């Protein structure tokens, strides 16, 4: 499941003026004349964040600090997990008045629908393909698909990744929607890079405080 900070980042960047994130800005509640949902490109937003992190890291290193290091512990042989870690490795090389309702994969669909049809923003991370369908979404809502499921394509018989949302159906009714792949996934990788440099800075500040403590004691004694 995506961290709250990631969803917040995605939402705030989504609602920036159009020129800053290159998305058409539209209110959630649309007029009678409307187009299909704006597809939120996680790849574009992730690229923007990684560029910010890259600059921050270079400034950090130029100040005489060690380059931040990220360690990943992978348990098991899940192909999706391996793919995710590979993306992190590549990225590392590159680099309110709201009501929140939480449901889970065992919530009856009719009960789930009662919540989703009222929501301005729907975030799904249940791991169930086609869980969220067009009839469950309010006109113009933002739909953030965090689900990642590997299924067999009925036409090609090959394995493919899909989210929890019926993308083709929901995009005709939603105001904004993230695809799978290419939506939230790249954002989680980009935010991990950003959080790595933030963590490195916090560690340095703690070390600096520890170094200053004896000096402060000595000054107080004198």
Short mmCIF file of C-alpha atoms in Angstrom, two decimals:
data_model
loop_
_atom_site.label_atom_id
_atom_site.label_comp_id
_atom_site.label_asym_id
_atom_site.label_seq_id
_atom_site.Cartn_x
_atom_site.Cartn_y
_atom_site.Cartn_z
CA UNK A 1 0.00 0.00 0.00
CA UNK A 2 1.31 3.49 -0.81
CA UNK A 3 2.39 5.65 2.12
CA UNK A 4 0.08 8.58 2.97
CA UNK A 5 2.88 11.00 2.06
CA UNK A 6 3.07 9.52 -1.44
CA UNK A 7 -0.66 9.86 -2.07
CA UNK A 8 -0.53 13.41 -0.66
CA UNK A 9 2.36 14.26 -3.00
CA UNK A 10 0.51 12.80 -5.96
CA UNK A 11 -2.65 14.72 -5.09
CA UNK A 12 -0.93 18.08 -4.51
CA UNK A 13 1.07 17.84 -7.72
CA UNK A 14 -2.07 16.79 -9.55
CA UNK A 15 -3.92 19.91 -8.40
CA UNK A 16 -1.10 22.35 -9.24
CA UNK A 17 -1.69 24.78 -12.11
CA UNK A 18 -1.52 23.08 -15.49
CA UNK A 19 1.83 24.59 -16.51
CA UNK A 20 3.67 23.20 -13.48
CA UNK A 21 2.77 19.54 -13.91
CA UNK A 22 1.67 19.54 -17.54
CA UNK A 23 -1.79 18.22 -16.77
CA UNK A 24 -5.05 19.78 -17.82
CA UNK A 25 -6.54 21.33 -14.70
CA UNK A 26 -10.20 20.46 -14.25
CA UNK A 27 -12.47 20.59 -11.22
CA UNK A 28 -13.74 17.25 -9.93
CA UNK A 29 -17.35 18.19 -10.69
CA UNK A 30 -17.57 18.62 -14.43
CA UNK A 31 -20.14 20.28 -16.67
CA UNK A 32 -22.45 18.30 -18.90
CA UNK A 33 -20.00 18.56 -21.80
CA UNK A 34 -16.91 16.56 -20.81
CA UNK A 35 -14.12 14.39 -22.19
CA UNK A 36 -12.62 11.19 -20.85
CA UNK A 37 -10.63 11.30 -17.60
CA UNK A 38 -7.19 12.88 -17.57
CA UNK A 39 -4.69 10.02 -17.32
CA UNK A 40 -2.24 10.88 -14.54
CA UNK A 41 1.23 9.97 -15.76
CA UNK A 42 3.17 8.69 -12.77
CA UNK A 43 6.21 8.51 -15.06
CA UNK A 44 6.16 12.27 -15.73
CA UNK A 45 5.63 13.19 -12.08
CA UNK A 46 8.29 10.69 -10.99
CA UNK A 47 10.77 12.16 -13.47
CA UNK A 48 10.14 15.61 -12.04
CA UNK A 49 10.69 14.38 -8.47
CA UNK A 50 13.82 12.44 -9.42
CA UNK A 51 15.25 15.58 -11.04
CA UNK A 52 14.64 17.47 -7.78
CA UNK A 53 16.29 14.68 -5.78
CA UNK A 54 19.25 14.52 -8.19
CA UNK A 55 19.93 18.23 -7.67
CA UNK A 56 19.54 17.89 -3.90
CA UNK A 57 21.94 14.92 -3.78
CA UNK A 58 24.59 16.75 -5.81
CA UNK A 59 24.37 19.76 -3.48
CA UNK A 60 24.64 17.35 -0.54
CA UNK A 61 27.77 15.66 -1.92
CA UNK A 62 29.29 18.99 -2.98
CA UNK A 63 29.03 20.09 0.67
CA UNK A 64 31.44 17.29 1.61
CA UNK A 65 28.91 14.66 2.71
CA UNK A 66 28.91 10.99 1.75
CA UNK A 67 26.58 9.99 -1.06
CA UNK A 68 23.35 8.52 0.47
CA UNK A 69 23.08 4.75 0.32
CA UNK A 70 19.90 2.71 0.01
CA UNK A 71 19.81 -0.98 0.98
CA UNK A 72 16.96 -3.24 -0.14
CA UNK A 73 16.04 -6.52 1.53
CA UNK A 74 14.10 -8.80 -0.82
CA UNK A 75 12.35 -11.84 0.64
CA UNK A 76 11.14 -14.62 -1.65
CA UNK A 77 11.14 -15.02 -5.41
CA UNK A 78 8.05 -13.02 -6.35
CA UNK A 79 8.62 -11.74 -9.94
CA UNK A 80 6.67 -8.54 -9.24
CA UNK A 81 8.89 -7.80 -6.22
CA UNK A 82 12.04 -8.37 -8.29
CA UNK A 83 10.71 -6.00 -10.94
CA UNK A 84 9.98 -3.38 -8.30
CA UNK A 85 13.46 -3.63 -6.79
CA UNK A 86 15.01 -3.36 -10.25
CA UNK A 87 13.11 -0.11 -10.81
CA UNK A 88 14.40 1.24 -7.49
CA UNK A 89 17.96 0.33 -8.49
CA UNK A 90 17.57 2.18 -11.79
CA UNK A 91 16.05 5.20 -10.06
CA UNK A 92 18.88 5.28 -7.52
CA UNK A 93 21.34 5.25 -10.38
CA UNK A 94 19.51 8.18 -12.00
CA UNK A 95 18.96 10.12 -9.37
CA UNK A 96 -7.64 19.42 4.89
CA UNK A 97 -11.71 19.57 5.87
CA UNK A 98 -11.65 15.89 4.14
CA UNK A 99 -13.42 12.60 5.27
CA UNK A 100 -11.44 9.41 4.83
CA UNK A 101 -13.23 6.07 4.60
CA UNK A 102 -11.16 2.89 4.67
CA UNK A 103 -12.46 -0.39 3.31
CA UNK A 104 -10.62 -3.65 2.61
CA UNK A 105 -10.72 -6.59 0.20
CA UNK A 106 -13.35 -8.38 2.29
CA UNK A 107 -15.78 -5.46 2.36
CA UNK A 108 -18.94 -6.55 0.47
CA UNK A 109 -18.99 -4.87 -2.94
CA UNK A 110 -22.39 -3.23 -2.45
CA UNK A 111 -21.23 -1.75 0.85
CA UNK A 112 -17.99 -0.62 -0.80
CA UNK A 113 -19.96 1.07 -3.57
CA UNK A 114 -21.92 3.14 -1.02
CA UNK A 115 -18.64 4.76 -0.01
CA UNK A 116 -16.95 5.08 -3.41
CA UNK A 117 -19.89 6.76 -5.20
CA UNK A 118 -19.69 9.61 -2.67
CA UNK A 119 -15.90 10.04 -2.82
CA UNK A 120 -14.06 12.84 -4.61
CA UNK A 121 -10.87 10.76 -4.47
CA UNK A 122 -10.78 6.95 -4.53
CA UNK A 123 -7.52 5.17 -3.70
CA UNK A 124 -7.56 1.40 -4.25
CA UNK A 125 -4.83 -0.99 -3.07
CA UNK A 126 -6.74 -4.23 -2.51
CA UNK A 127 -4.96 -6.47 -5.01
CA UNK A 128 -8.17 -7.49 -6.82
CA UNK A 129 -8.39 -6.93 -10.61
CA UNK A 130 -11.46 -4.94 -11.75
CA UNK A 131 -12.59 -4.34 -8.17
CA UNK A 132 -13.49 -0.71 -8.94
CA UNK A 133 -15.86 -0.31 -11.87
CA UNK A 134 -17.44 2.74 -13.52
CA UNK A 135 -20.76 2.37 -11.67
CA UNK A 136 -18.88 2.71 -8.37
CA UNK A 137 -17.36 6.10 -9.22
CA UNK A 138 -18.81 9.59 -8.95
CA UNK A 139 -18.71 11.67 -12.12
CA UNK A 140 -15.41 13.58 -12.23
CA UNK A 141 -13.78 11.81 -9.27
CA UNK A 142 -10.01 11.24 -9.04
CA UNK A 143 -9.14 7.54 -9.03
CA UNK A 144 -5.70 6.51 -7.75
CA UNK A 145 -4.97 2.84 -8.51
CA UNK A 146 -2.30 1.45 -6.18
CA UNK A 147 -3.20 -2.19 -6.87
CA UNK A 148 -0.76 -4.37 -8.79
CA UNK A 149 -1.91 -7.75 -10.05
CA UNK A 150 -0.33 -10.13 -12.52
CA UNK A 151 -2.91 -11.83 -14.73
CA UNK A 152 -2.98 -13.76 -17.99
CA UNK A 153 -4.04 -11.76 -21.03
CA UNK A 154 -7.11 -13.55 -22.49
CA UNK A 155 -6.03 -12.66 -26.04
CA UNK A 156 -2.26 -13.17 -26.05
CA UNK A 157 -2.17 -15.66 -23.15
CA UNK A 158 0.86 -13.73 -21.86
CA UNK A 159 1.29 -12.44 -18.32
CA UNK A 160 0.52 -8.74 -17.78
CA UNK A 161 0.18 -6.26 -14.92
CA UNK A 162 -3.16 -4.63 -14.08
CA UNK A 163 -4.46 -2.61 -11.16
CA UNK A 164 -7.63 -2.82 -9.08
CA UNK A 165 -9.56 -0.47 -11.37
CA UNK A 166 -11.37 -1.27 -14.61
CA UNK A 167 -9.25 1.36 -16.36
CA UNK A 168 -11.04 1.56 -19.71
CA UNK A 169 -14.47 1.74 -18.11
CA UNK A 170 -13.64 4.13 -15.28
CA UNK A 171 -11.62 6.57 -17.41
CA UNK A 172 -14.83 7.51 -19.25
CA UNK A 173 -16.42 8.69 -16.01
CA UNK A 174 -13.58 9.83 -13.74
CA UNK A 175 -11.95 13.26 -13.84
CA UNK A 176 -8.45 11.89 -13.18
CA UNK A 177 -7.11 8.34 -13.18
CA UNK A 178 -3.74 6.61 -12.77
CA UNK A 179 -2.84 3.71 -15.07
CA UNK A 180 -1.18 0.43 -14.08
CA UNK A 181 1.64 0.17 -14.89
CA UNK A 182 2.93 3.73 -15.13
CA UNK A 183 0.89 5.46 -12.43
CA UNK A 184 1.60 5.16 -8.72
CA UNK A 185 4.47 2.67 -9.18
CA UNK A 186 7.02 5.16 -10.56
CA UNK A 187 5.93 7.64 -7.88
CA UNK A 188 6.75 5.21 -5.04
CA UNK A 189 10.23 4.68 -6.51
CA UNK A 190 10.80 8.42 -6.92
CA UNK A 191 9.58 9.18 -3.38
CA UNK A 192 11.86 6.47 -1.99
CA UNK A 193 14.80 8.28 -3.58
CA UNK A 194 13.61 11.58 -2.09
CA UNK A 195 13.17 10.03 1.37
CA UNK A 196 16.68 8.53 1.18
CA UNK A 197 18.31 11.97 0.93
CA UNK A 198 15.99 13.31 3.66
CA UNK A 199 17.05 10.44 5.95
CA UNK A 200 20.73 11.06 5.20
CA UNK A 201 20.37 14.72 6.18
CA UNK A 202 18.61 13.83 9.43
CA UNK A 203 21.38 11.37 10.35
CA UNK A 204 24.02 14.06 9.72
CA UNK A 205 22.18 16.54 11.92
CA UNK A 206 22.04 13.98 14.75
CA UNK A 207 25.79 13.30 14.38
CA UNK A 208 26.53 17.04 14.42
CA UNK A 209 24.51 17.44 17.63
CA UNK A 210 26.44 14.60 19.28
CA UNK A 211 29.74 16.29 18.32
CA UNK A 212 28.58 19.65 19.68
CA UNK A 213 27.42 18.28 23.06
CA UNK A 214 30.94 17.85 24.61
CA UNK A 215 31.94 21.32 23.36
CA UNK A 216 28.83 22.85 24.90
CA UNK A 217 29.54 21.08 28.21
CA UNK A 218 33.11 22.38 28.14
CA UNK A 219 31.96 25.91 27.46
CA UNK A 220 29.46 25.72 30.30
CA UNK A 221 32.17 24.48 32.69
CA UNK A 222 34.55 27.31 31.77
#
